[in-house]
Short mmCIF file of C-alpha atoms (C1' of nucleotides) in Angstrom, two decimals:
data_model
loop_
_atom_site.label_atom_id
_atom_site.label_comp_id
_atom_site.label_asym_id
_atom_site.label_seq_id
_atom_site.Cartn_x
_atom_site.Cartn_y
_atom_site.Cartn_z
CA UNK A 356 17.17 39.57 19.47
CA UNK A 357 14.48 37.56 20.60
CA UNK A 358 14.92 33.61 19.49
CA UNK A 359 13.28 31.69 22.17
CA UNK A 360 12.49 28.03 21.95
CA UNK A 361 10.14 25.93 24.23
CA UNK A 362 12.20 23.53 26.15
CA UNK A 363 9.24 21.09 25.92
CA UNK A 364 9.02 20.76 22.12
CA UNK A 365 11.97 17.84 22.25
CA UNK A 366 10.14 16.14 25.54
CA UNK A 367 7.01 16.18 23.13
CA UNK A 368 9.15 14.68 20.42
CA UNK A 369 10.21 11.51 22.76
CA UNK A 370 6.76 11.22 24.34
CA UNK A 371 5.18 11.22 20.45
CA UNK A 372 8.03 8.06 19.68
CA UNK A 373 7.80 6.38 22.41
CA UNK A 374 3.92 6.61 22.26
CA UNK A 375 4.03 5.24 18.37
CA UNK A 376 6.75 2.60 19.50
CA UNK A 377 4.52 1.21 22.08
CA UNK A 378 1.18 1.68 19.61
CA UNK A 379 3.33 -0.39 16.75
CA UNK A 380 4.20 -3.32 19.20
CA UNK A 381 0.97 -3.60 20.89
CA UNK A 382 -1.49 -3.51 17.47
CA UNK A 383 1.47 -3.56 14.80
CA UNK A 384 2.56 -0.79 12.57
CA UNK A 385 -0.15 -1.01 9.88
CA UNK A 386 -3.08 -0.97 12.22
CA UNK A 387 -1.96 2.37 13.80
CA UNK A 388 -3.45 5.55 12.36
CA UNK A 389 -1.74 8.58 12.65
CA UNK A 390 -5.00 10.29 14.99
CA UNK A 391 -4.14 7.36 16.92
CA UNK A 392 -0.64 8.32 18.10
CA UNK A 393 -1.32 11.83 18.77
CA UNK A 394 -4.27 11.25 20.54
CA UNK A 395 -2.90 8.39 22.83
CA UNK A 396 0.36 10.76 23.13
CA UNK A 397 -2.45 13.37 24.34
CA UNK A 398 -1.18 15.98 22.12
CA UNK A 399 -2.72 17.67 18.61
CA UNK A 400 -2.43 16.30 14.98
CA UNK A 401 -0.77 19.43 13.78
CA UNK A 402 1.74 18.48 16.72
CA UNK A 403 2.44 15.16 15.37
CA UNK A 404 2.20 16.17 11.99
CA UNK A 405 4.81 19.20 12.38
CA UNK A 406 7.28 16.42 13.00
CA UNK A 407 6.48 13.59 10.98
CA UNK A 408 4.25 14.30 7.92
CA UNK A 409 3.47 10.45 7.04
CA UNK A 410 4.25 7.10 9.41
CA UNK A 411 6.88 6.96 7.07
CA UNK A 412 8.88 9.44 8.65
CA UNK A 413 8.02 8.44 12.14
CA UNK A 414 9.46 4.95 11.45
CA UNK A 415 12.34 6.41 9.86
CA UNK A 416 12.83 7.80 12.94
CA UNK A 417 12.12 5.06 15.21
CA UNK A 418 14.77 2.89 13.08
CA UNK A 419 17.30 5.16 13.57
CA UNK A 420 18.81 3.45 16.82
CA UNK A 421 18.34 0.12 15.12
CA UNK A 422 20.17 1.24 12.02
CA UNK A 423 22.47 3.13 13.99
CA UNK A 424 23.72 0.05 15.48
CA UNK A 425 23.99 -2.00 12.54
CA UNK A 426 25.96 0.99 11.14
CA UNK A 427 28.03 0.02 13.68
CA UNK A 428 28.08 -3.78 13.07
CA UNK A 429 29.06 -3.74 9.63
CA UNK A 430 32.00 -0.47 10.70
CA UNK A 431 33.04 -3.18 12.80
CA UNK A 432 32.70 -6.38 11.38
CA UNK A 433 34.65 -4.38 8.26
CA UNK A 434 37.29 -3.41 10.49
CA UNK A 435 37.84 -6.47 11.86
CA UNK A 436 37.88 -8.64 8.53
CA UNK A 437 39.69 -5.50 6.71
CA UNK A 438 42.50 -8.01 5.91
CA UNK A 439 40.71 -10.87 4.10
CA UNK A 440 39.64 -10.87 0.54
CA UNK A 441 36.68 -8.32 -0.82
CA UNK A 442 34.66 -11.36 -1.90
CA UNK A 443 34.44 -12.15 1.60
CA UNK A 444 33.82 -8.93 3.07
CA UNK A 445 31.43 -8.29 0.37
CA UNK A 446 29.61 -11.54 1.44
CA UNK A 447 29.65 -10.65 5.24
CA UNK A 448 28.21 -7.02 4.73
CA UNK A 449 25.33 -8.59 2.58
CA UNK A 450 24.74 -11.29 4.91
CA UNK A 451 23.97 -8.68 7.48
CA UNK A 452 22.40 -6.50 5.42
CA UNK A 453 19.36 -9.28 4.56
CA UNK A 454 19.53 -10.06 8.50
CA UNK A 455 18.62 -6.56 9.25
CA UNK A 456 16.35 -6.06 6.69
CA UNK A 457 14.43 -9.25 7.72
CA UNK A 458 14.72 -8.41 11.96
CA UNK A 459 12.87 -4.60 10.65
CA UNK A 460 10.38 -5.95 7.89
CA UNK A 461 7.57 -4.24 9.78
CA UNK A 462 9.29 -0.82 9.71
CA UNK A 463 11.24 -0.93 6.51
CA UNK A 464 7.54 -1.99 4.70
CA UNK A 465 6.20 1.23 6.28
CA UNK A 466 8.97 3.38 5.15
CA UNK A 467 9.18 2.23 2.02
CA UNK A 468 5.27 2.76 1.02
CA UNK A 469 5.71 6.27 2.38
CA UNK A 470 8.50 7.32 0.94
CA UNK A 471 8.75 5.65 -2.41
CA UNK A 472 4.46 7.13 -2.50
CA UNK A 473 5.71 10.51 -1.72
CA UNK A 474 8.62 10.63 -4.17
CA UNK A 475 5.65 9.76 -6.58
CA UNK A 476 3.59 12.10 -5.65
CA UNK A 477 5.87 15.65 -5.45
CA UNK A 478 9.00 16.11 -6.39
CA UNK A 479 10.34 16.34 -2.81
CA UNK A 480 13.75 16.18 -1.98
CA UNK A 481 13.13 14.22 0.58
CA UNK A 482 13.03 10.64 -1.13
CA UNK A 483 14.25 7.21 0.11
CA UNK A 484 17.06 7.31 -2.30
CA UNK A 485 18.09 10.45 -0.49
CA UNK A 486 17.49 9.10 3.19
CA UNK A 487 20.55 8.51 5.39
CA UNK A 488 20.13 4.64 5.52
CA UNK A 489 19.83 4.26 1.60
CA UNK A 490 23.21 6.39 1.27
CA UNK A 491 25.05 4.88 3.85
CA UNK A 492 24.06 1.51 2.41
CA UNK A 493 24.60 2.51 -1.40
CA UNK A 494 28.25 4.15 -0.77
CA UNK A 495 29.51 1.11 1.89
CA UNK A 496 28.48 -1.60 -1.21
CA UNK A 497 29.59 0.86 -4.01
CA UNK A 498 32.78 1.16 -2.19
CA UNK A 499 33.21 -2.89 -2.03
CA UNK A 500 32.23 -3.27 -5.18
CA UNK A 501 34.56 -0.54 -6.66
CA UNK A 502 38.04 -2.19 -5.05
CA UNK A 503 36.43 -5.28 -6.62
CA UNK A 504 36.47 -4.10 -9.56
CA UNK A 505 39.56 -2.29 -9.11
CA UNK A 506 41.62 -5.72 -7.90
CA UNK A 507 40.94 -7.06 -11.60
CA UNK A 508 38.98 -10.53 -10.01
CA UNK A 509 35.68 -9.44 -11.50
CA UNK A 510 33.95 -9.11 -14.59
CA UNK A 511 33.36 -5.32 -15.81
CA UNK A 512 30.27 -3.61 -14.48
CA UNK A 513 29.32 -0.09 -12.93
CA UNK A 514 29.60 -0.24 -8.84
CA UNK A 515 27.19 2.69 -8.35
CA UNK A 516 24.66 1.02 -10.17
CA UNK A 517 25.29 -1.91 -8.87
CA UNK A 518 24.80 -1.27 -5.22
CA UNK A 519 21.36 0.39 -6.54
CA UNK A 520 20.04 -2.85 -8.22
CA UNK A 521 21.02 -4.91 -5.21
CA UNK A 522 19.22 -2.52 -2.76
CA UNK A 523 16.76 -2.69 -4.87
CA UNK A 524 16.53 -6.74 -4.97
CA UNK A 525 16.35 -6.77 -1.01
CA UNK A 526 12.76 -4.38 -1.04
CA UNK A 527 10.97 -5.18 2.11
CA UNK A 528 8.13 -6.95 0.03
CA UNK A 529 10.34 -8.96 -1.86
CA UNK A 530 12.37 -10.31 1.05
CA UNK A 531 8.74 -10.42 2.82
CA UNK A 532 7.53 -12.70 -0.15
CA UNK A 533 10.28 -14.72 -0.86
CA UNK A 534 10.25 -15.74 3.13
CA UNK A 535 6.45 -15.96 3.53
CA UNK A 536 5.02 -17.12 0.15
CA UNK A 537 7.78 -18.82 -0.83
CA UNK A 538 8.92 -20.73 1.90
CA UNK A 539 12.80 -19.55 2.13
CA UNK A 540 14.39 -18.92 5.50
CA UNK A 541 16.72 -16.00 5.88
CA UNK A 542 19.39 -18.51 5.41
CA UNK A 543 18.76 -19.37 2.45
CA UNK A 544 17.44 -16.16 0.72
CA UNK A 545 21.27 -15.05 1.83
CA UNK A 546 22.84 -18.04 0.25
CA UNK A 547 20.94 -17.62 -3.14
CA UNK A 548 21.27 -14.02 -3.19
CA UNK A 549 25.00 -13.94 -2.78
CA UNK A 550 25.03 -17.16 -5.58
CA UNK A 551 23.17 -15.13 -8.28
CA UNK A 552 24.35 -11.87 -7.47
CA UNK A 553 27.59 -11.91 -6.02
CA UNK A 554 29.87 -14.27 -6.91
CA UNK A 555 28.58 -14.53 -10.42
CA UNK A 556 30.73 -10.80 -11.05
CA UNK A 557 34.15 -12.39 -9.72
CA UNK A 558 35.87 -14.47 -12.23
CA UNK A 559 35.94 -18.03 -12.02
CA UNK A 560 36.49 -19.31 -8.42
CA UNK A 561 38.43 -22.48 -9.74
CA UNK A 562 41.06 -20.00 -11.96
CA UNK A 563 42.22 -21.17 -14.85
CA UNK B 1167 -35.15 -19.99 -11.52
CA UNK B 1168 -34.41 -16.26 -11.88
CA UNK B 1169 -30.87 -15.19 -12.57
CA UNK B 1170 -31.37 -12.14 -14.04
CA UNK B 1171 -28.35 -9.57 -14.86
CA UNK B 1172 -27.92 -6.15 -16.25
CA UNK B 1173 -26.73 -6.11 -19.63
CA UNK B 1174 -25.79 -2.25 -18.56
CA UNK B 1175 -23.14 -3.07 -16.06
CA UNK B 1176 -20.79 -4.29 -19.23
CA UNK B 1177 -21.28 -1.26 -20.34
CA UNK B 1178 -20.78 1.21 -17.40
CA UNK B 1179 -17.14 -0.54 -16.62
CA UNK B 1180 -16.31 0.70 -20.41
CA UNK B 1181 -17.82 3.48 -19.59
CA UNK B 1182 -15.08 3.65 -16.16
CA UNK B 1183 -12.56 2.38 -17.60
CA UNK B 1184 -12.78 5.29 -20.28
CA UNK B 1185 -13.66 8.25 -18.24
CA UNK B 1186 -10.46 6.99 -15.71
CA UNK B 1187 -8.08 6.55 -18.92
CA UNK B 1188 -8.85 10.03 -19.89
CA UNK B 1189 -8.52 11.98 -16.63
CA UNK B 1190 -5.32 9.88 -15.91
CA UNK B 1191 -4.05 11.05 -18.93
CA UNK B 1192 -5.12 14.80 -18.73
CA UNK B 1193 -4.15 15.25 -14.87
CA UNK B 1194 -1.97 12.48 -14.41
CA UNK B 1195 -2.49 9.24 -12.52
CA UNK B 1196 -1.78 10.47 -9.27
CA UNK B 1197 -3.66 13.53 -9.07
CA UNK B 1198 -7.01 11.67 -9.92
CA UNK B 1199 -8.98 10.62 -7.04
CA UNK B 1200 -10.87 8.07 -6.88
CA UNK B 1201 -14.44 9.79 -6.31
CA UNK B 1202 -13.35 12.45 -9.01
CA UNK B 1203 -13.55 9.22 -12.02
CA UNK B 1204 -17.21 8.26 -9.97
CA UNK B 1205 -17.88 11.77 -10.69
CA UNK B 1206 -17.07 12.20 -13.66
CA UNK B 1207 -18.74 8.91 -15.26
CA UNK B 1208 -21.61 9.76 -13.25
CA UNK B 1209 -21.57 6.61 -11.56
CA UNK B 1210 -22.17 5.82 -7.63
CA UNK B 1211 -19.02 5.42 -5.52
CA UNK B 1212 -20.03 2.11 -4.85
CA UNK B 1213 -20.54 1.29 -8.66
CA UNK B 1214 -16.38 2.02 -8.90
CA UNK B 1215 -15.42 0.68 -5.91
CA UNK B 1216 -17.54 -2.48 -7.02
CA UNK B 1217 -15.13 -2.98 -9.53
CA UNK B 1218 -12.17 -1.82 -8.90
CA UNK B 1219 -11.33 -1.83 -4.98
CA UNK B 1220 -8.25 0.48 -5.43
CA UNK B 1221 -6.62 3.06 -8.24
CA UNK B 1222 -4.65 0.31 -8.71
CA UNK B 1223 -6.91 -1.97 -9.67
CA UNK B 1224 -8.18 0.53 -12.02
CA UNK B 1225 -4.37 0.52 -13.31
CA UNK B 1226 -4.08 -3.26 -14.22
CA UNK B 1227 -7.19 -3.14 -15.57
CA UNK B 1228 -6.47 -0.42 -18.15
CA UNK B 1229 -2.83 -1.77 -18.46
CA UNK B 1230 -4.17 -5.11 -19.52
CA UNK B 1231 -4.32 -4.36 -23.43
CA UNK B 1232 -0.63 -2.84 -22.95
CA UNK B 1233 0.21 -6.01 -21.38
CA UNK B 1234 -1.12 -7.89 -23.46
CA UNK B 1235 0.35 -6.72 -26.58
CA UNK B 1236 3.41 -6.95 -24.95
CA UNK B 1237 3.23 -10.59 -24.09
CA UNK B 1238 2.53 -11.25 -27.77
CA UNK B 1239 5.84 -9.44 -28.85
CA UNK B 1240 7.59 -11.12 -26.16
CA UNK B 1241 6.07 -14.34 -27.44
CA UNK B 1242 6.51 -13.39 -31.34
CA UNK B 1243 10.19 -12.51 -30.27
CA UNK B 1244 10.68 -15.52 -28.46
CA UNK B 1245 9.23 -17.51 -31.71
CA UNK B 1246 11.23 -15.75 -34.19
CA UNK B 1247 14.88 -16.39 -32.59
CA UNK B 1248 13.98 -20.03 -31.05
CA UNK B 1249 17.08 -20.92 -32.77
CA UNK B 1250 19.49 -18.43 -31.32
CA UNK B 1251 21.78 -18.87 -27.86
CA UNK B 1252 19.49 -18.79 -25.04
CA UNK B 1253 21.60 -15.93 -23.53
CA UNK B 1254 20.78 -13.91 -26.29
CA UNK B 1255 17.08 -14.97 -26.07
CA UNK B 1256 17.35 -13.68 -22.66
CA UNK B 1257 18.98 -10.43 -23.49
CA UNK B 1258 16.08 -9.73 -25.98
CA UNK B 1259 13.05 -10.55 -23.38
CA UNK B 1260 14.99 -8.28 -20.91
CA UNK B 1261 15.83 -5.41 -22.99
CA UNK B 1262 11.94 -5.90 -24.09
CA UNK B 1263 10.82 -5.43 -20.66
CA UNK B 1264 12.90 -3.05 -19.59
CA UNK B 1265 11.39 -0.72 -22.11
CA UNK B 1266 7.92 -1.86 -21.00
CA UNK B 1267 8.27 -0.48 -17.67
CA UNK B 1268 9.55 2.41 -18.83
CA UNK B 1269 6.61 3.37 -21.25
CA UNK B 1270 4.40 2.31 -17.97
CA UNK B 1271 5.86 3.87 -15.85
CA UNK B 1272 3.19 5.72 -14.70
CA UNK B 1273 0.50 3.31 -13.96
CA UNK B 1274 2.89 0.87 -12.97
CA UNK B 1275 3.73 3.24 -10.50
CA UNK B 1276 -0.08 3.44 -9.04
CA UNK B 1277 -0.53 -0.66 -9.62
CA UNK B 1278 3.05 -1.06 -7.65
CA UNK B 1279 1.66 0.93 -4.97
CA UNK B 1280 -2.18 -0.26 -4.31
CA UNK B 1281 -1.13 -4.00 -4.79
CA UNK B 1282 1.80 -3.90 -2.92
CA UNK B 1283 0.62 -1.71 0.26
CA UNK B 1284 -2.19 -3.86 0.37
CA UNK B 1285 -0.65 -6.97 0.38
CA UNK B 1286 0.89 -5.36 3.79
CA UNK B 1287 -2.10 -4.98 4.96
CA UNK B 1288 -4.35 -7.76 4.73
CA UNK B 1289 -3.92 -11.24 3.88
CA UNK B 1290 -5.98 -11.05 0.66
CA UNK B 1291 -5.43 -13.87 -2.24
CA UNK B 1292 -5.20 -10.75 -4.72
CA UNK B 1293 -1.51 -9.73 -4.43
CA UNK B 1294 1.32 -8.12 -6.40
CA UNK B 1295 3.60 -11.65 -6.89
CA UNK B 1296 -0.10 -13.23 -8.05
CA UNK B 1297 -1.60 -11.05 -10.43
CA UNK B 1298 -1.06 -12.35 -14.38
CA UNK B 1299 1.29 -9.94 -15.40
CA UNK B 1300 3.65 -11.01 -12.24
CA UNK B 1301 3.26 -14.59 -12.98
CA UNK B 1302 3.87 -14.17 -16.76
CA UNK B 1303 6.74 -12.32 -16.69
CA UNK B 1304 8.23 -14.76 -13.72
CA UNK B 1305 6.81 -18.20 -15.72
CA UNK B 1306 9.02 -16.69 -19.04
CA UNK B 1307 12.29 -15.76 -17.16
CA UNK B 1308 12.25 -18.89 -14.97
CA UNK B 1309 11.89 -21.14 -17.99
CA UNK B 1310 15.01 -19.06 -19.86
CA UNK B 1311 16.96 -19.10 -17.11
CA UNK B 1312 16.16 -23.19 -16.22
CA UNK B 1313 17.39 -23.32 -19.95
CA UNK B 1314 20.03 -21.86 -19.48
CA UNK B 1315 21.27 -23.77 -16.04
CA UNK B 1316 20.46 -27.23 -17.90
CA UNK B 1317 22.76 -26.78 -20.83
CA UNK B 1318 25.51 -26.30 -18.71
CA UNK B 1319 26.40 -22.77 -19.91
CA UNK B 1320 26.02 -20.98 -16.67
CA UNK B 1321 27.01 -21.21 -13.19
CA UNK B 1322 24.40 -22.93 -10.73
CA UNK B 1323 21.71 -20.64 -9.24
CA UNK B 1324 17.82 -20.89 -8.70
CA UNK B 1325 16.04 -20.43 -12.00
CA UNK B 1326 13.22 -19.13 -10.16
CA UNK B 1327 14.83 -17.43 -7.17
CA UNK B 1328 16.40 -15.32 -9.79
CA UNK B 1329 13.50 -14.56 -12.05
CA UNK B 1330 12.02 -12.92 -8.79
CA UNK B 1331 15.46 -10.87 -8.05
CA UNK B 1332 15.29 -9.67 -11.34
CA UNK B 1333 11.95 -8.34 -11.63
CA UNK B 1334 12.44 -7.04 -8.21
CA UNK B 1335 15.30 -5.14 -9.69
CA UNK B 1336 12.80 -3.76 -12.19
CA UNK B 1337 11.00 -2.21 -9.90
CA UNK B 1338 8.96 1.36 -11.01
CA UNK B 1339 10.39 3.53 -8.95
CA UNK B 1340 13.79 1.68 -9.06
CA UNK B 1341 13.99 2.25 -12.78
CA UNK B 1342 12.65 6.40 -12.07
CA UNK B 1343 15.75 6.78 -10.03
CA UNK B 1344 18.20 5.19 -12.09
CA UNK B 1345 16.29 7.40 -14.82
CA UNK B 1346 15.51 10.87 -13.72
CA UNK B 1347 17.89 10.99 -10.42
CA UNK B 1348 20.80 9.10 -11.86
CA UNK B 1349 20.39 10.25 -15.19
CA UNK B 1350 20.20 6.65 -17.47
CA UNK B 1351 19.07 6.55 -20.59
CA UNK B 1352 16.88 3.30 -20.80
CA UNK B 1353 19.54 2.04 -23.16
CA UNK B 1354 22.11 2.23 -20.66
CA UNK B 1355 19.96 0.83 -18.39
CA UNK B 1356 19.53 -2.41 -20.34
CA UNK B 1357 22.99 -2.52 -20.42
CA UNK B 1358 24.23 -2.19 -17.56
CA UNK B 1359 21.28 -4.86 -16.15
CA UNK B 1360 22.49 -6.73 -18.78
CA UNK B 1361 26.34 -6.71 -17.81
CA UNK B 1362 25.01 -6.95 -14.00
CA UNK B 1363 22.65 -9.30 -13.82
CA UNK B 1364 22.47 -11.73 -16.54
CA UNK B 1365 25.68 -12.44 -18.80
CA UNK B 1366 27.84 -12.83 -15.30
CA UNK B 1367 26.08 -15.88 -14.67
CA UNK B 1368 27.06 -17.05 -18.02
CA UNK B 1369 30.74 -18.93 -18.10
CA UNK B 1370 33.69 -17.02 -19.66
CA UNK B 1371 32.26 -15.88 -23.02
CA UNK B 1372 35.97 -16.29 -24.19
CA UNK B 1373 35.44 -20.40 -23.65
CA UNK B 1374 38.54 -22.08 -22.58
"C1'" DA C 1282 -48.60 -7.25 -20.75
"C1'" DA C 1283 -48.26 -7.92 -15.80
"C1'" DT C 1284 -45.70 -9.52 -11.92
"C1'" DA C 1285 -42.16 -11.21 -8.88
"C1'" DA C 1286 -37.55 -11.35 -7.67
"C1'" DT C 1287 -32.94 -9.90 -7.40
"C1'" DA C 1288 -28.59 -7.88 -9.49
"C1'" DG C 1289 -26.68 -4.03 -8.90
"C1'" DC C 1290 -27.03 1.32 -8.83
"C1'" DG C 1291 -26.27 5.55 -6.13
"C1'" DG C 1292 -25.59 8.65 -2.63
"C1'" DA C 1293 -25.31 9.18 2.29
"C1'" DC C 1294 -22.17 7.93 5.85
"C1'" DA C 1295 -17.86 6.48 8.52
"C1'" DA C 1296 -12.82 6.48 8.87
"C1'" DT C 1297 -8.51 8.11 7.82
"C1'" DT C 1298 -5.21 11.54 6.16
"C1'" DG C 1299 -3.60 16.06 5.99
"C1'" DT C 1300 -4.13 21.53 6.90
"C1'" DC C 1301 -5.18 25.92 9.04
"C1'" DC C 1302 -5.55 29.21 12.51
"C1'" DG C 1303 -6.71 31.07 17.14
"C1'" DT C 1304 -4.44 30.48 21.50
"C1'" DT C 1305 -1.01 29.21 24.70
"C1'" DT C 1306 3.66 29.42 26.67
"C1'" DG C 1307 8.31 29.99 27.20
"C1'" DT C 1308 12.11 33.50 26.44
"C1'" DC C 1309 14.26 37.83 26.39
"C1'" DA C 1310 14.48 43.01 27.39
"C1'" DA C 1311 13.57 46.53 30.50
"C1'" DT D 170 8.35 41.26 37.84
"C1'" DT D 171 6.27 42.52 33.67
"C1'" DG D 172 5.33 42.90 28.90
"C1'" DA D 173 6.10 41.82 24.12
"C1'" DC D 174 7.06 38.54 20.77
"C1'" DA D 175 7.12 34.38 18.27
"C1'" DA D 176 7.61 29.35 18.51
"C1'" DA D 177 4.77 25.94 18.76
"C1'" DC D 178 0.43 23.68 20.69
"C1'" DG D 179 -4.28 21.85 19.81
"C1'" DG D 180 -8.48 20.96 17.89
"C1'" DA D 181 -11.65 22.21 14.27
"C1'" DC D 182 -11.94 21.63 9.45
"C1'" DA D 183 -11.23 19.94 4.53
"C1'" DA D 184 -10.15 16.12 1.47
"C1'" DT D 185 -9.74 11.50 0.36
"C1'" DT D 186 -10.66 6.64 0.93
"C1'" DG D 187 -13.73 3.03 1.68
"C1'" DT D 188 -18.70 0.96 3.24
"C1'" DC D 189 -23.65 0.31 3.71
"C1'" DC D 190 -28.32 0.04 2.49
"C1'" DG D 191 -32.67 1.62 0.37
"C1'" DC D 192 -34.28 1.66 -4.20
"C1'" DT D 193 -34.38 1.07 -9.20
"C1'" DA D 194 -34.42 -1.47 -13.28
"C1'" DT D 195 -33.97 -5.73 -15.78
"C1'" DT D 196 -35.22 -10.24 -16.70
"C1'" DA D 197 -37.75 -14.68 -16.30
"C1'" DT D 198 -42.32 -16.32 -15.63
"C1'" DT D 199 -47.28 -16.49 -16.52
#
DNA sequence: AATAATAGCGGACAATTGTCCGTTTGTCAA
DNA sequence: TTGACAAACGGACAATTGTCCGCTATTATT
């Protein structure tokens, strides 16, 4: 049986990213068209687009080693606070969570428009709800929130839904506009955040 | 002096705005293009794009009597139960605009899109977090919600920090998730934003 | 009415996104 | 080696978005 594959195809793959990588920090993401990438990267459209169908995808890919490691921040900084209270280690993950979402704003904006768009546009299953990142992110909060709920120091509510509505508070243009237009430093968007969203659910700090 | 203007032009942006309205809502927002409504009004592309620099543009424009008649309920609503708790004002505006969106979804959708990818890419005055409906909605909440900080009901939090995470929350394709993929009636959706978001900030409803 | 002046129309044109198909190139069988 | 086969390349092509500029039509003036 005759399967062959070129052995070239996944050197093409890293010369396309790299290419875009260097394209997105020289002229930034938004200025980049996708003609642009293939041609610098010397290689067709139908090349480029055969892997990545919008810039979307392509910073979905180029994200992955960042997310990758702050998959492994919050495994870690989990493990390593597994012992102290879920309010706490709720507080830590979400902390992070804003930090990397304001370190990859240029990215995360890009993603977002192209995936959210295409969702819009067919009904592919390929969706930013769907995406690795958003389910990794949805089950580690759903999970915190569940024993949270499950420990008795919170107020009823759904975890799963939860975790959606505060993904979907910490959009890359609303952490982009609360920073720029409204003058907040990460800091602070972190502190507020965790005062009006967290802590609000857990029964009265001072107990009765 | 000579200032002389068209009294046509009035009358070709009904003309747009009705030829647009109509294809939107026999091929669906999306699937319009923009040349396709120049076409079709037999208008210039520059006469459209005069007006209306992008679909969603278009969208807010033929949103606006929607809008509108929904800021007069909300007002109307907020007139007729002046005298209730302000948590249950709240509750009302929210479950109000919750269904909103949902009837809009569709040219929220396209209006979420245009205003908020542009925003990313230039630095134009004419932006998502400006445009009336934004500030309305944001102006009403932030005044409930100060309201509700200054009689002492609630815990502390940023009146208008919040009103922003909350209509971030409400976010188009947000709410088509929670809807289509996760299977929410728009009733349970109020309620569970409800139970999430809002009445946790409120102090033990059982008072001490 | 005739004229001057300009607001603003309209379609050609440029730029970007996305697709198709003839051709290349690596792999396996003989 | 060589030949056959298909994976996958590349650039031409179509579609959509967005811009520019010559020309028309309306209005104020005489």
């Amino acid at each position: 049986m005759v399967t062959p594959k070129r052995k070239d195809a996944q050197q093409l793959t890293e010369l396309i990213l790299d290419t875009a990588r260097d394209l997105f920090t020289k002229f930034g993401v938004d200025s980049v068209s996708m003609h642009q990438i293939a041609k610098a990267a010397g290689v067709g459209q139908a090349t480029l687009y055969r892997r990545y169908t919008q810039k979307g995808d392509l910073c979905l890919e180029l994200i992955d080693d960042h997310f990758n490691r702050f998959k492994n921040d919050i495994e870690q900084l989990l493990a390593s606070i597994h012992d102290q209270p879920v309010l706490d280690r709720l507080k830590a993950v979400f902390r992070r969570l804003v930090v990397f979402a304001s370190d990859e704003t240029a990215l995360l904006k890009a993603i977002h428009i192209s995936l959210v768009h295409n969702r819009c546009i067919e009904n592919d299953k390929r969706t930013f709800f769907t995406s690795p990142p958003y389910m990794f992110l949805h089950s580690t909060l759903t999970h915190l929130l569940k024993e949270s709920q499950d420990s008795g120091q919170t107020v009823p509510f759904d975890p799963a839904f939860t975790a959606h509505i505060y993904i979907a508070s910490l959009a890359p243009f609303t952490l982009q506009h609360l920073s720029e237009d409204y003058g907040m430093s990460t800091d602070a968007i972190v502190e507020q955040l965790l005062r009006t969203l967290i802590c609000p659910l857990f029964k009265p700090n001072n107990p009765e």
